[in-house]
Amino acid sequence: MSYKVIARKYRPQTFGDMVGQQHVTRTIANAIESNRVAHAYIFSGVRGVGKTTAARVLAKALNCAKGATAEPDNTCDSCREISAGTSLDVLEIDAASNRGIDQIRELREMVRYAPASSRYKVVILDEAHQLTDEASNALLKTLEEPPERVVFILATTRAEDLAETIKSRAQLFQFRSLTFQEIAGEIERIVKAEN
């Protein structure tokens, strides 16, 4: 077995594993359980607080083989593919490098088709505030008339830089910075696990 970097080895795999973001994870879990999942979310907060991790967990929760659930099993094919980053139905795009209108047009074309093997197609746009104005307008069109079974998650460190029209069509979740005690507690847990 190859060595896995500790940050990846201990990355949270469920909402329950996430530290310090219960206000977000509880709300999303309730939405899943009551079948009221939005078509677009904005996860905002400083670097390293779990925005992208929460997006991946949400993708697993929506596509787990045991049904849309707040507690994905992490053992089914869908969960394992999403964790490994190989799922055809979970697109993770770095908007800092793919920020132009052509990339968003390609994305709009991709989401028109039904998910390949999952319940939902999930698009995670990391650093979404870096999209150009033209790309934001192209994305807005898709958010106004979202395809069925597609969920957009825009992760950003600067939600205030997103277009107001995009913010008005998505649910905004503000991730908070972790306390010193929360960080120390996680370090202690990992040190024990690593012996």
Tab-separated table of C-alpha atoms in Angstrom:
chain	number	residue	atom	x	y	z
A	1	MET	CA	0.000	0.000	0.000
A	2	SER	CA	1.322	3.437	-0.888
A	3	TYR	CA	1.838	6.200	1.661
A	4	LYS	CA	-1.042	8.632	2.049
A	5	VAL	CA	-0.443	12.177	3.279
A	6	ILE	CA	-2.005	12.681	6.731
A	7	ALA	CA	-4.201	15.566	5.545
A	8	ARG	CA	-5.785	13.255	2.951
A	9	LYS	CA	-5.840	10.192	5.190
A	10	TYR	CA	-7.854	12.000	7.869
A	11	ARG	CA	-10.026	14.163	5.621
A	12	PRO	CA	-13.619	13.935	6.930
A	13	GLN	CA	-15.744	11.421	5.024
A	14	THR	CA	-19.126	12.203	6.606
A	15	PHE	CA	-20.856	15.276	7.992
A	16	GLY	CA	-20.337	13.835	11.488
A	17	ASP	CA	-16.562	13.796	10.954
A	18	MET	CA	-16.428	17.507	10.191
A	19	VAL	CA	-15.123	19.718	12.989
A	20	GLY	CA	-16.617	23.087	13.896
A	21	GLN	CA	-19.179	23.366	11.106
A	22	GLN	CA	-22.235	21.802	12.763
A	23	HIS	CA	-24.382	24.818	11.829
A	24	VAL	CA	-23.771	23.930	8.170
A	25	THR	CA	-23.717	20.131	8.335
A	26	ARG	CA	-26.879	19.880	10.457
A	27	THR	CA	-28.824	22.161	8.099
A	28	ILE	CA	-27.727	20.238	5.007
A	29	ALA	CA	-28.414	16.873	6.672
A	30	ASN	CA	-31.937	18.062	7.550
A	31	ALA	CA	-32.479	19.192	3.942
A	32	ILE	CA	-31.425	15.781	2.631
A	33	GLU	CA	-33.628	13.905	5.099
A	34	SER	CA	-36.650	16.065	4.290
A	35	ASN	CA	-35.954	15.791	0.534
A	36	ARG	CA	-35.487	19.562	0.166
A	37	VAL	CA	-32.066	19.718	-1.450
A	38	ALA	CA	-31.397	23.015	-3.217
A	39	HIS	CA	-30.043	23.139	-6.757
A	40	ALA	CA	-27.218	25.507	-5.780
A	41	TYR	CA	-25.144	26.197	-2.674
A	42	ILE	CA	-22.422	28.685	-1.873
A	43	PHE	CA	-19.914	27.497	0.727
A	44	SER	CA	-17.978	30.528	1.930
A	45	GLY	CA	-15.201	30.878	4.483
A	46	VAL	CA	-11.454	31.237	4.967
A	47	ARG	CA	-9.051	28.655	3.556
A	48	GLY	CA	-8.890	25.277	5.230
A	49	VAL	CA	-12.228	25.226	7.071
A	50	GLY	CA	-13.774	22.373	5.070
A	51	LYS	CA	-15.716	23.939	2.197
A	52	THR	CA	-14.526	21.526	-0.495
A	53	THR	CA	-14.634	18.589	1.917
A	54	ALA	CA	-18.259	19.421	2.776
A	55	ALA	CA	-19.038	19.614	-0.950
A	56	ARG	CA	-17.605	16.118	-1.489
A	57	VAL	CA	-19.511	14.747	1.502
A	58	LEU	CA	-22.711	16.309	0.131
A	59	ALA	CA	-22.033	14.646	-3.239
A	60	LYS	CA	-21.660	11.285	-1.465
A	61	ALA	CA	-24.766	11.888	0.643
A	62	LEU	CA	-26.854	12.547	-2.473
A	63	ASN	CA	-25.471	9.603	-4.452
A	64	CYS	CA	-24.907	6.882	-1.824
A	65	ALA	CA	-26.270	3.465	-2.864
A	66	LYS	CA	-28.431	3.309	0.260
A	67	GLY	CA	-30.345	6.339	-1.014
A	68	ALA	CA	-30.000	10.059	-0.470
A	69	THR	CA	-28.908	10.075	3.150
A	70	ALA	CA	-27.251	12.392	5.645
A	71	GLU	CA	-24.905	9.509	6.544
A	72	PRO	CA	-23.259	8.078	3.397
A	73	ASP	CA	-21.903	4.557	3.996
A	74	ASN	CA	-18.510	5.181	2.315
A	75	THR	CA	-18.453	1.539	1.203
A	76	CYS	CA	-20.671	1.520	-1.897
A	77	ASP	CA	-19.187	2.044	-5.365
A	78	SER	CA	-20.593	5.558	-5.626
A	79	CYS	CA	-19.112	6.723	-2.305
A	80	ARG	CA	-15.736	5.136	-3.070
A	81	GLU	CA	-15.603	6.725	-6.548
A	82	ILE	CA	-16.428	10.166	-5.145
A	83	SER	CA	-13.807	9.787	-2.386
A	84	ALA	CA	-11.210	8.734	-4.967
A	85	GLY	CA	-12.181	11.568	-7.333
A	86	THR	CA	-13.085	9.169	-10.151
A	87	SER	CA	-16.874	9.588	-10.286
A	88	LEU	CA	-18.137	10.655	-13.695
A	89	ASP	CA	-21.043	12.461	-12.046
A	90	VAL	CA	-19.062	14.660	-9.653
A	91	LEU	CA	-17.211	17.402	-11.483
A	92	GLU	CA	-14.713	19.349	-9.426
A	93	ILE	CA	-13.521	22.440	-11.259
A	94	ASP	CA	-10.925	24.944	-10.117
A	95	ALA	CA	-12.491	28.246	-11.163
A	96	ALA	CA	-9.175	30.029	-10.584
A	97	SER	CA	-7.681	28.278	-13.635
A	98	ASN	CA	-10.895	27.545	-15.561
A	99	ARG	CA	-12.534	30.910	-15.179
A	100	GLY	CA	-13.555	31.859	-18.691
A	101	ILE	CA	-16.820	31.777	-20.568
A	102	ASP	CA	-15.692	28.863	-22.779
A	103	GLN	CA	-15.194	26.602	-19.750
A	104	ILE	CA	-18.611	27.542	-18.352
A	105	ARG	CA	-20.218	26.916	-21.744
A	106	GLU	CA	-18.633	23.442	-21.743
A	107	LEU	CA	-19.937	22.909	-18.223
A	108	ARG	CA	-23.439	24.011	-19.242
A	109	GLU	CA	-23.342	21.496	-22.086
A	110	MET	CA	-22.192	18.692	-19.740
A	111	VAL	CA	-24.918	19.234	-17.145
A	112	ARG	CA	-27.653	19.011	-19.767
A	113	TYR	CA	-27.202	15.225	-19.794
A	114	ALA	CA	-28.510	12.921	-17.090
A	115	PRO	CA	-26.047	11.529	-14.539
A	116	ALA	CA	-24.097	8.530	-15.879
A	117	SER	CA	-24.549	6.199	-12.921
A	118	SER	CA	-25.506	8.326	-9.932
A	119	ARG	CA	-28.711	9.872	-8.659
A	120	TYR	CA	-27.345	13.423	-8.999
A	121	LYS	CA	-24.702	15.161	-11.030
A	122	VAL	CA	-22.772	17.420	-8.636
A	123	VAL	CA	-20.653	20.333	-9.868
A	124	ILE	CA	-18.143	21.712	-7.363
A	125	LEU	CA	-16.722	25.077	-8.461
A	126	ASP	CA	-13.766	25.839	-6.223
A	127	GLU	CA	-12.655	29.497	-5.927
A	128	ALA	CA	-15.889	30.482	-7.679
A	129	HIS	CA	-15.298	34.201	-7.017
A	130	GLN	CA	-12.554	34.131	-9.677
A	131	LEU	CA	-14.939	33.523	-12.577
A	132	THR	CA	-14.905	36.299	-15.155
A	133	ASP	CA	-18.008	38.484	-15.502
A	134	GLU	CA	-18.902	36.738	-18.771
A	135	ALA	CA	-18.486	33.295	-17.181
A	136	SER	CA	-20.628	34.372	-14.206
A	137	ASN	CA	-23.387	35.492	-16.589
A	138	ALA	CA	-23.199	32.178	-18.460
A	139	LEU	CA	-23.417	30.265	-15.170
A	140	LEU	CA	-26.325	32.447	-14.059
A	141	LYS	CA	-28.395	31.235	-16.997
A	142	THR	CA	-27.953	27.633	-15.805
A	143	LEU	CA	-28.730	28.539	-12.190
A	144	GLU	CA	-31.929	30.312	-13.294
A	145	GLU	CA	-33.168	27.209	-15.107
A	146	PRO	CA	-31.292	24.352	-13.453
A	147	PRO	CA	-31.344	20.947	-15.120
A	148	GLU	CA	-33.034	18.208	-13.116
A	149	ARG	CA	-30.789	16.115	-10.879
A	150	VAL	CA	-27.907	18.640	-10.921
A	151	VAL	CA	-26.557	20.329	-7.800
A	152	PHE	CA	-24.049	23.187	-7.991
A	153	ILE	CA	-21.725	23.924	-5.082
A	154	LEU	CA	-19.690	27.114	-5.333
A	155	ALA	CA	-16.844	27.166	-2.818
A	156	THR	CA	-15.252	30.553	-2.223
A	157	THR	CA	-13.119	32.488	0.195
A	158	ARG	CA	-14.769	35.727	-0.959
A	159	ALA	CA	-18.527	35.396	-1.349
A	160	GLU	CA	-18.790	39.179	-1.518
A	161	ASP	CA	-17.046	39.037	-4.929
A	162	LEU	CA	-19.698	36.741	-6.429
A	163	ALA	CA	-22.320	38.389	-8.604
A	164	GLU	CA	-25.429	39.349	-6.611
A	165	THR	CA	-27.569	37.544	-9.166
A	166	ILE	CA	-25.700	34.280	-8.497
A	167	LYS	CA	-25.930	34.743	-4.721
A	168	SER	CA	-29.672	35.289	-4.978
A	169	ARG	CA	-30.138	31.910	-6.689
A	170	ALA	CA	-28.161	29.799	-4.218
A	171	GLN	CA	-28.224	28.991	-0.517
A	172	LEU	CA	-25.270	30.632	1.224
A	173	PHE	CA	-23.472	28.836	4.060
A	174	GLN	CA	-20.782	30.713	5.945
A	175	PHE	CA	-18.113	28.351	7.320
A	176	ARG	CA	-16.448	29.644	10.445
A	177	SER	CA	-12.804	29.516	11.475
A	178	LEU	CA	-11.913	26.712	13.879
A	179	THR	CA	-11.001	27.500	17.462
A	180	PHE	CA	-7.597	26.667	18.880
A	181	GLN	CA	-9.240	23.960	21.021
A	182	GLU	CA	-10.925	22.333	17.995
A	183	ILE	CA	-7.638	22.272	16.091
A	184	ALA	CA	-5.717	20.916	19.103
A	185	GLY	CA	-8.361	18.241	19.649
A	186	GLU	CA	-8.052	17.037	16.053
A	187	ILE	CA	-4.251	17.010	16.249
A	188	GLU	CA	-4.427	14.922	19.448
A	189	ARG	CA	-6.856	12.473	17.837
A	190	ILE	CA	-4.645	12.040	14.761
A	191	VAL	CA	-1.452	11.689	16.826
A	192	LYS	CA	-3.113	8.890	18.831
A	193	ALA	CA	-4.361	7.174	15.682
A	194	GLU	CA	-0.904	7.390	14.118
A	195	ASN	CA	0.694	6.151	17.368
